[in-house]
Coordinates of C-alpha atoms and ligand atoms in Angstrom, one line a residue:
X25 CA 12.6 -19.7 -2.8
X26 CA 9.2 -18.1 -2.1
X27 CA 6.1 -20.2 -4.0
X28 CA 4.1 -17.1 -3.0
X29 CA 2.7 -14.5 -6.0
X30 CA 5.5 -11.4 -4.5
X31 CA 2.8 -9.0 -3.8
X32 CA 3.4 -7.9 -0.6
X33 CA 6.7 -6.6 0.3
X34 CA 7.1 -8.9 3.5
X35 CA 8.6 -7.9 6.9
X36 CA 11.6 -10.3 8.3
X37 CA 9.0 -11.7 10.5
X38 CA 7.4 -14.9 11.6
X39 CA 4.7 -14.7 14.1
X40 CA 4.9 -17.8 16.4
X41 CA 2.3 -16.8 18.6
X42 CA 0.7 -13.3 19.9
X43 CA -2.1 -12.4 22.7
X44 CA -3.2 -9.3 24.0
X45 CA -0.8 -6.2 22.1
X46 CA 2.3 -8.7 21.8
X47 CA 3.4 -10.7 19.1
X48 CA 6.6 -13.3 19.4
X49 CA 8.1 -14.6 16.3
X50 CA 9.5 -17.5 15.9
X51 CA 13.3 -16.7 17.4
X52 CA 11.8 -15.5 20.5
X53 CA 11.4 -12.2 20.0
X54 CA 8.8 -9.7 21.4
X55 CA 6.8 -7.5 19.4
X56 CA 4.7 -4.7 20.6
X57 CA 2.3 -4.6 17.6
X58 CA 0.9 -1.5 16.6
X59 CA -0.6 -2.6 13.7
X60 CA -3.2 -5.1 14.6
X61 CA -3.2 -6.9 11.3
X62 CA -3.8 -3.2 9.7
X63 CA -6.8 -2.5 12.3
X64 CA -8.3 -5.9 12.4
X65 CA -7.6 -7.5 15.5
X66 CA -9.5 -4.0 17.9
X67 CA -9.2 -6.5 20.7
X68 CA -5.4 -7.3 20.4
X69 CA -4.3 -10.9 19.3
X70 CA -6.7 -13.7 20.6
X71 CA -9.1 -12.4 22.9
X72 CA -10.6 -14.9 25.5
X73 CA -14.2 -14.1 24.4
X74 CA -14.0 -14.3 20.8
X75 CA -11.6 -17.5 21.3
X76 CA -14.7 -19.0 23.4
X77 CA -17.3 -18.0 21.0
X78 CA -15.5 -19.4 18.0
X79 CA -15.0 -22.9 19.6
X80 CA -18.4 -23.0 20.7
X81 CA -19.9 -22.4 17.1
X82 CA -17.1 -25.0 15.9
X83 CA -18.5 -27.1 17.8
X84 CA -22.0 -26.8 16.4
X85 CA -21.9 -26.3 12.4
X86 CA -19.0 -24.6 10.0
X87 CA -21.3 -24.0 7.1
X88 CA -24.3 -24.7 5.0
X89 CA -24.9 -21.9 2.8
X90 CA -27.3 -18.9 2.4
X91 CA -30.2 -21.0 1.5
X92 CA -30.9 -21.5 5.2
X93 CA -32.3 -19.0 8.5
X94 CA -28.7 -18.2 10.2
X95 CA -29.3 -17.1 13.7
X96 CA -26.4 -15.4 14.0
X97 CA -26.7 -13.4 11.0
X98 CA -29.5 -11.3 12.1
X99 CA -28.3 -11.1 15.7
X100 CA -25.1 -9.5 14.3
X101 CA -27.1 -7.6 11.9
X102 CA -28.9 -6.2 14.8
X103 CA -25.9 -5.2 16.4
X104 CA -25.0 -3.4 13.4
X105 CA -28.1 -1.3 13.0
X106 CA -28.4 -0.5 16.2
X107 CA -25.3 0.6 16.6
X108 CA -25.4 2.4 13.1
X109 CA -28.8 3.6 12.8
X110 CA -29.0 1.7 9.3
X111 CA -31.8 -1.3 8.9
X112 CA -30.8 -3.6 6.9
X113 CA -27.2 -5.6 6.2
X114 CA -25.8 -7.8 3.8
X115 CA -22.5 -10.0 4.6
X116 CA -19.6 -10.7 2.8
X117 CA -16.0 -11.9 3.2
X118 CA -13.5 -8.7 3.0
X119 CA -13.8 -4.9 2.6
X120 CA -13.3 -4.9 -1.1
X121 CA -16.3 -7.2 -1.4
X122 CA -18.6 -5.2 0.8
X123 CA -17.4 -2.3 -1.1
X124 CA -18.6 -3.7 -4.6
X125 CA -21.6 -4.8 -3.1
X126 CA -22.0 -1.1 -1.9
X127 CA -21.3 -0.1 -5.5
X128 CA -23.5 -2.6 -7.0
X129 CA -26.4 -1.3 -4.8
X130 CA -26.3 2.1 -5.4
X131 CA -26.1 1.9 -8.6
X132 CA -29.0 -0.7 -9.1
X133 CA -31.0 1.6 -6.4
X134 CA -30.9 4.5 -8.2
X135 CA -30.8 3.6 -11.7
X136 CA -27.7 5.9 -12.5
X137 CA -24.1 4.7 -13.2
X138 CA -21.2 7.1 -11.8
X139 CA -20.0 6.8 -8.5
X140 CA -18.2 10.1 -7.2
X141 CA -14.6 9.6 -4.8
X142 CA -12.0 11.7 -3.4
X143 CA -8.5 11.8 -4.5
X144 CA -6.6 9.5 -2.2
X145 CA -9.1 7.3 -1.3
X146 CA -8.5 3.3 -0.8
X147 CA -11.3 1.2 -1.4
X148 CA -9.9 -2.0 -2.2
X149 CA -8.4 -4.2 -5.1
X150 CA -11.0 -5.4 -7.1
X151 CA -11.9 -4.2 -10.5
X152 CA -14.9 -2.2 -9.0
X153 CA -13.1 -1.2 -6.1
X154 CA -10.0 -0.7 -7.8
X155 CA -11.5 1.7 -9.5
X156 CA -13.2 3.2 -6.8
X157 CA -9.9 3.9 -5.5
X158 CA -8.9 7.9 -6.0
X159 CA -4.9 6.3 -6.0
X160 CA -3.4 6.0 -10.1
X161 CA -0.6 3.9 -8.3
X162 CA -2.9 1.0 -7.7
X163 CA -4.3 0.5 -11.4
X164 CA -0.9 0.5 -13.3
X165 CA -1.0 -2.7 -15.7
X166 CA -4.2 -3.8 -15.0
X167 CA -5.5 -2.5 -18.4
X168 CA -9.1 -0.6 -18.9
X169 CA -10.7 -0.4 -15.4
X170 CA -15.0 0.0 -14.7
X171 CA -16.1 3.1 -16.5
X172 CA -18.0 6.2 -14.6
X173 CA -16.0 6.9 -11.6
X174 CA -14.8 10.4 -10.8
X175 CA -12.4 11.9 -8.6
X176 CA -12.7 15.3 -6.5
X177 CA -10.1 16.5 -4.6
X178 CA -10.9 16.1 -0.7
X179 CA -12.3 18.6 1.2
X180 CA -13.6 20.8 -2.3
X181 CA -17.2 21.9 -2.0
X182 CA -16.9 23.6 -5.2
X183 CA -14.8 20.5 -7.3
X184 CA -17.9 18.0 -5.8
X185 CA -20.7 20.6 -6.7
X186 CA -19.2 20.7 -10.5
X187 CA -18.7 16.7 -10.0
X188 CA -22.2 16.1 -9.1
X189 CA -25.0 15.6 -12.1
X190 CA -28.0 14.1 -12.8
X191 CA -26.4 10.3 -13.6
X192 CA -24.8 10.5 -10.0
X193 CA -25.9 7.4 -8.0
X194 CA -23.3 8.2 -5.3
X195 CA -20.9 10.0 -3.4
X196 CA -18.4 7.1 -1.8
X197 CA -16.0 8.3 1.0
X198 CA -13.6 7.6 4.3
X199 CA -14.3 10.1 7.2
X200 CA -10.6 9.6 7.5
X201 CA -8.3 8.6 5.0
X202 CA -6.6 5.1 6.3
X203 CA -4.3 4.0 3.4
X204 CA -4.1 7.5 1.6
X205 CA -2.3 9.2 4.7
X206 CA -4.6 9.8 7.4
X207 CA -6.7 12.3 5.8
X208 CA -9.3 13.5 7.5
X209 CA -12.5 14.8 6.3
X210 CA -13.3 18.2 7.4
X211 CA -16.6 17.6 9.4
X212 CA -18.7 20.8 8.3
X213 CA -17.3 19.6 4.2
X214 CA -18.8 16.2 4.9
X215 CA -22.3 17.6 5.9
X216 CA -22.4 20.3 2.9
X217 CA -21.0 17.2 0.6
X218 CA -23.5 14.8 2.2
X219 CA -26.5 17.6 1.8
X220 CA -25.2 18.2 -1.5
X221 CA -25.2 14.4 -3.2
X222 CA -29.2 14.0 -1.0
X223 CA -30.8 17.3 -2.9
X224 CA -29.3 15.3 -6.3
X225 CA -31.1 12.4 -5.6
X226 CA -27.8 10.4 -5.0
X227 CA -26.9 8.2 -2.0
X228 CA -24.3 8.6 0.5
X229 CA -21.5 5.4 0.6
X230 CA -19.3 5.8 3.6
X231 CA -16.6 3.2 3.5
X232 CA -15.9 2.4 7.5
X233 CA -13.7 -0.4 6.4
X234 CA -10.9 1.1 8.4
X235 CA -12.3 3.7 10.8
X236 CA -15.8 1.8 12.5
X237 CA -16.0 -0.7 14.8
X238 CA -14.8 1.6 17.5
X239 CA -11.3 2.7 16.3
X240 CA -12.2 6.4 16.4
X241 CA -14.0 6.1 19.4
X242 CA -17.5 5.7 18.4
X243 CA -18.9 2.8 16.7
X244 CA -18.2 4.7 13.0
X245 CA -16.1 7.0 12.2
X246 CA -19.1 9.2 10.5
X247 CA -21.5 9.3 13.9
X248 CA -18.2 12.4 15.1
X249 CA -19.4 14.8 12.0
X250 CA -23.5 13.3 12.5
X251 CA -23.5 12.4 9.0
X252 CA -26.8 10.0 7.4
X253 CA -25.3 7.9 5.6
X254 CA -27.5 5.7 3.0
X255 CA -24.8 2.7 2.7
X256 CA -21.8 1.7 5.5
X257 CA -19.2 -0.7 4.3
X258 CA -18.2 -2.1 7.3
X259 CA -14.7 -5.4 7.3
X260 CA -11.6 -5.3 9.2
X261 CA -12.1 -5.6 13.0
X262 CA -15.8 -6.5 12.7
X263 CA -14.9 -9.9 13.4
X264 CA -11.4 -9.7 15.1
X265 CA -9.4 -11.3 11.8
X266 CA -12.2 -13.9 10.8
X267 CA -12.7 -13.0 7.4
X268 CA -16.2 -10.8 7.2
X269 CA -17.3 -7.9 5.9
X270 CA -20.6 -6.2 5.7
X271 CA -22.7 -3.4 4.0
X272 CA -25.3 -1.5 6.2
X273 CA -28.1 -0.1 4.5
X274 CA -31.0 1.8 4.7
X275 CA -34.4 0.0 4.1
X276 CA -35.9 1.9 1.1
X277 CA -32.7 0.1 -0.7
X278 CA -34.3 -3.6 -0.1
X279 CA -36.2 -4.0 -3.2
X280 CA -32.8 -3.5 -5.4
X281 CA -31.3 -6.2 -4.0
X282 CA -34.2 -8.6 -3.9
X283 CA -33.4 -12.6 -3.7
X284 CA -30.8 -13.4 -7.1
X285 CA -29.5 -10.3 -7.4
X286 CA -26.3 -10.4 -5.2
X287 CA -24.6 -13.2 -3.3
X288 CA -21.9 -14.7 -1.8
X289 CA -21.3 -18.5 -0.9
X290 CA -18.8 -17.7 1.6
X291 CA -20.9 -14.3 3.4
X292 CA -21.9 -14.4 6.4
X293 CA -20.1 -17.8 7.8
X294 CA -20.9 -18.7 10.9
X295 CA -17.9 -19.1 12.0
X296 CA -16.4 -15.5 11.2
X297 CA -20.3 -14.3 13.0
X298 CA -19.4 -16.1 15.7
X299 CA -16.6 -13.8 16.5
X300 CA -18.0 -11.3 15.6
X301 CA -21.6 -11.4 17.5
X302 CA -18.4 -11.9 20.9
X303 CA -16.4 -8.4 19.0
X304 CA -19.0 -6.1 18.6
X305 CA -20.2 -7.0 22.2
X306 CA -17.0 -5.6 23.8
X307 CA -16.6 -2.7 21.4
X308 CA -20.5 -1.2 20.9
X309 CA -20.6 -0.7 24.4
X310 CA -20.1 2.6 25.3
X311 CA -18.1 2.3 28.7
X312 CA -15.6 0.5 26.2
X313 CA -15.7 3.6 23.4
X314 CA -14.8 6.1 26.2
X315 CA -11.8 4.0 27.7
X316 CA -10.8 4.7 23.9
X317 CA -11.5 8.3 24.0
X318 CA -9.3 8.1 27.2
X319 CA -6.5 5.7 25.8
X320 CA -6.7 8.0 22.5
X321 CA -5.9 11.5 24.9
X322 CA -3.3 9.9 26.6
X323 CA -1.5 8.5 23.3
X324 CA -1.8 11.8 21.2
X325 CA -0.8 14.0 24.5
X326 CA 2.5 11.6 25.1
X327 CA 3.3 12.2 21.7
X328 CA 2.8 15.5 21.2
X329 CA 5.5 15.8 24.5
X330 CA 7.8 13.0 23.2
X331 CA 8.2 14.8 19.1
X332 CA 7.0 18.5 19.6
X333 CA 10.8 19.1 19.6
X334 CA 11.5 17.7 16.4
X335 CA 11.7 19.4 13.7
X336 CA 11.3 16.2 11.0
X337 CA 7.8 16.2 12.6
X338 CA 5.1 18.1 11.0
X339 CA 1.9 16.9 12.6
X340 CA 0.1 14.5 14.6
X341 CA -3.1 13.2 12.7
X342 CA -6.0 11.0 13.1
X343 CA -8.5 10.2 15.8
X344 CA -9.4 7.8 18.6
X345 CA -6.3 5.1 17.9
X346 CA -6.2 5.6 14.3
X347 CA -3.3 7.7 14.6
X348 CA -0.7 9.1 12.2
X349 CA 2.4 11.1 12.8
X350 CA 3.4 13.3 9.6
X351 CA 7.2 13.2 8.9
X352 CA 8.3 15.9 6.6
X353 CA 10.0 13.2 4.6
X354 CA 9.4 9.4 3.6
X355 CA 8.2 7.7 6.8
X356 CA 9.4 4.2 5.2
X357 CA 12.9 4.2 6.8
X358 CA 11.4 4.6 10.5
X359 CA 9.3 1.9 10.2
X360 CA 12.7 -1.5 9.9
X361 CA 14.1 0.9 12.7
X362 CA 11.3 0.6 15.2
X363 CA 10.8 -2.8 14.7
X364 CA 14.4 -3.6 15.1
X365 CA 13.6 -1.8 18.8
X366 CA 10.4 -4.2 19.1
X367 CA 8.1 -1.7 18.2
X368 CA 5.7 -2.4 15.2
X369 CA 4.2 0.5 13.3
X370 CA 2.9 0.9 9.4
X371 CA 3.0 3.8 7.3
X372 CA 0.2 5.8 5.4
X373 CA 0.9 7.2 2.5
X374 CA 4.5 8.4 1.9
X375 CA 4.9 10.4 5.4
X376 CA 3.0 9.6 7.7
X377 CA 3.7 7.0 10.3
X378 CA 0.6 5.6 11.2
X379 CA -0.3 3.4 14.5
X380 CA -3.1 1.3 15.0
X381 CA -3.0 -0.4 18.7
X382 CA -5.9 -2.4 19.8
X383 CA -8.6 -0.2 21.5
X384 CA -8.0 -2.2 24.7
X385 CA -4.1 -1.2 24.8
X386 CA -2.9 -0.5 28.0
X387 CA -1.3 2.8 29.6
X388 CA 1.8 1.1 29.9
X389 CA 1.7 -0.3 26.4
X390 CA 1.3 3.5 25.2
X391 CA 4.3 4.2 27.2
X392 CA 6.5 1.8 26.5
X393 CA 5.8 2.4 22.2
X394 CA 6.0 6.0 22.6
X395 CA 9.2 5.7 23.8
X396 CA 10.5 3.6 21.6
X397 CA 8.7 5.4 18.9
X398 CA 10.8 8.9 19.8
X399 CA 14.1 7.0 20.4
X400 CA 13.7 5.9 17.0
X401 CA 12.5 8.8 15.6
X402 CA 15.2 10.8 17.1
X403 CA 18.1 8.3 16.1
X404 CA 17.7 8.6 12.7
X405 CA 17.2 12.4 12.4
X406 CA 20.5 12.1 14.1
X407 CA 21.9 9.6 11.9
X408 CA 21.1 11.6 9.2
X409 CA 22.6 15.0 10.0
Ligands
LIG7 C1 -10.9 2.1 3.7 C2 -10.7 0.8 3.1 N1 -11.5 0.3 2.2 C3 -11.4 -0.9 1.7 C4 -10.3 -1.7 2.0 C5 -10.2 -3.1 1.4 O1 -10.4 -4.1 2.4 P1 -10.0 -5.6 2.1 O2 -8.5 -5.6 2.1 O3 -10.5 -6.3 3.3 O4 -10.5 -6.0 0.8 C6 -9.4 -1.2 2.9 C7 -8.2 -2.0 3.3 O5 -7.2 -1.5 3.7 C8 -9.5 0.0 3.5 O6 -8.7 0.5 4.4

């Protein structure tokens, strides 16, 4: 018996080691992951740089709290705004956290209380995030959740004009939909909805949590539709699966969150900065963000040609290596079946297969899953007729 709370609904694997886009468990057998630890490791398992980073700072200290200068927290915070356009950043441990801390800002900022999101939107699992969170499945038993959020349908100019009002600190979105099915947001919506919540005197929260740090090609996902964001929530690969997460701001938000009025005793370790000072080196520079461009053709074109024929295939989705294919039934079963072929792949919600390689894959790599993929696929539309 499990002494583990059941929340997750665990795969019949045990990693025993993994490097590069491989994973071996511990009978032996190879996996090609696909899922990166749900976008987190962007450089594959273990990469040699952030391995050597991480020693070297474990060598020097582990901790001593935010009371102290931290090097490496502004020269990661300079990263970030550079590579954002933002000024100012404040760490944390997790997306959820940089989320709330994103919530707790706006709201502080501007003085006004309701937070507008799209319907089918993830932003995490806390009770401000929760609620954040355009998904009814996630809040089922958890009893009254953090009043003044509203929920527009994506993609609605009209439904987001009627939302917006005068107590309206922010508009809180993902360019593309990660956990909600690969939605993405139409770029010339995004501008209107960003111009419409700046005329109302509300800020603009992108949540990058999935999509930045070079998944869709560029550094964030919002820099594609040339969006001006006030706030980026930023976790996931930032640090290549040392816990951190981060909110990017702009500097007329400073004086809201002046010293005492947000924290963290774990933000901003130097440790998980470490890694990711070494991560955002690799993945910020831009010869890097075109061999993802070129790895991101190459997978959506292979494909295209591999499923085109089948008719249980609806759609490709997604962008850069964020990339969903959308079943026109659950995409659950096809998920045990890859694996089972050494293949592993996650779904988004109910029927979209989604597949998040490390941005450094390799050609062959893309080869080899796309065939397995189709195989797959293919089997069990056959199996089922
Ligand atoms: C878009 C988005 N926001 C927030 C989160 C929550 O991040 P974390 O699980 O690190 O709290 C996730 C996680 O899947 C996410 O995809």
């Amino acid at each position: 018996m499990s002494n583990l709370f059941p929340t997750y609904a665990r795969w019949d694997v045990t990693p025993a080691s993994a490097k590069g886009t491989w994973l071996t468990d511990k009978n032996g057998k190879n996996y090609l992951d696909f899922t990166t630890g749900i976008g987190v490791c962007n450089l594959g398992h273990v990469p040699n740089n952030v391995k050597k980073a991480v020693e070297e700072q474990l060598e020097q200290f582990w901790h001593t709290s935010n009371l102290f200068q931290i090097d490496l927290q502004e020269e990661v915070a300079k990263q970030l705004t550079d590579a954002s356009g933002l000024d100012l950043v404040f760490f944390a441990n997790s997306g959820a956290e940089a989320n709330e801390a994103a919530i707790k800002l706006a709201r502080k900022a501007t003085g006004r209380t309701k937070i507008i999101t799209f319907i089918d939107s993830f932003h995490g699992r806390t009770f401000g995030t929760m609620a954040a969170t355009g998904q009814e499945k996630i809040k089922i038993g958890f009893g009254p959740m953090l009043e003044k959020f509203e929920y527009v349908p994506f993609n609605d100019l009209e439904a987001l004009q009627k939302a917006m009002d005068e107590n309206t600190a922010a508009l809180m979105f993902e360019v593309i939909q990660g956990e909600g099915g690969l939605n993405a947001g139409d770029p010339v919506f995004l501008k209107q909805a960003e111009e419409l919540a700046h005329n109302n005197g509300s800020l603009v929260i992108i949540d990058e949590i999935q999509t930045g740090i070079g998944r869709t090609g560029k550094p964030f996902a919002f820099q594609h539709a040339g969006l001006h964001p006030d706030i980026v929530s930023s976790a996931k690969g930032i640090a290549s699966g040392f816990p951190l997460g981060a909110i990017i701001g702009k500097k007329e938000l400073a004086e809201a969150f002046s010293p005492g009025s947000h924290g963290s005793t774990f933000g901003g370790s130097p440790v998980s900065l470490s890694a990711a000072k070494a991560t955002l080196e690799t993945i910020f520079d831009e010869s890097f963000l075109t061999n993802v461009e070129a790895k991101s053709a190459k997978l959506f074109s292979m494909l295209e040609e591999a499923l085109s024929s089948v008719p249980q295939v609806k759609k490709l989705k997604g962008k850069g290596l964020m990339v969903g294919i959308e079943m026109a039934e659950e995409a659950a079963p096809y998920i045990p079946a890859a694996r089972e072929k050494g293949l592993l792949v996650l779904t988004a919600g109910t029927n979209t297969i989604r597949l998040l390689p490390p941005l450094n894959v390799t050609e062959e790599e893309i080869e080899q899953a796309v065939s397995i993929l189709a195989e797959t696929i293919k089997e069990q539309v056959t199996a089922k007729a």
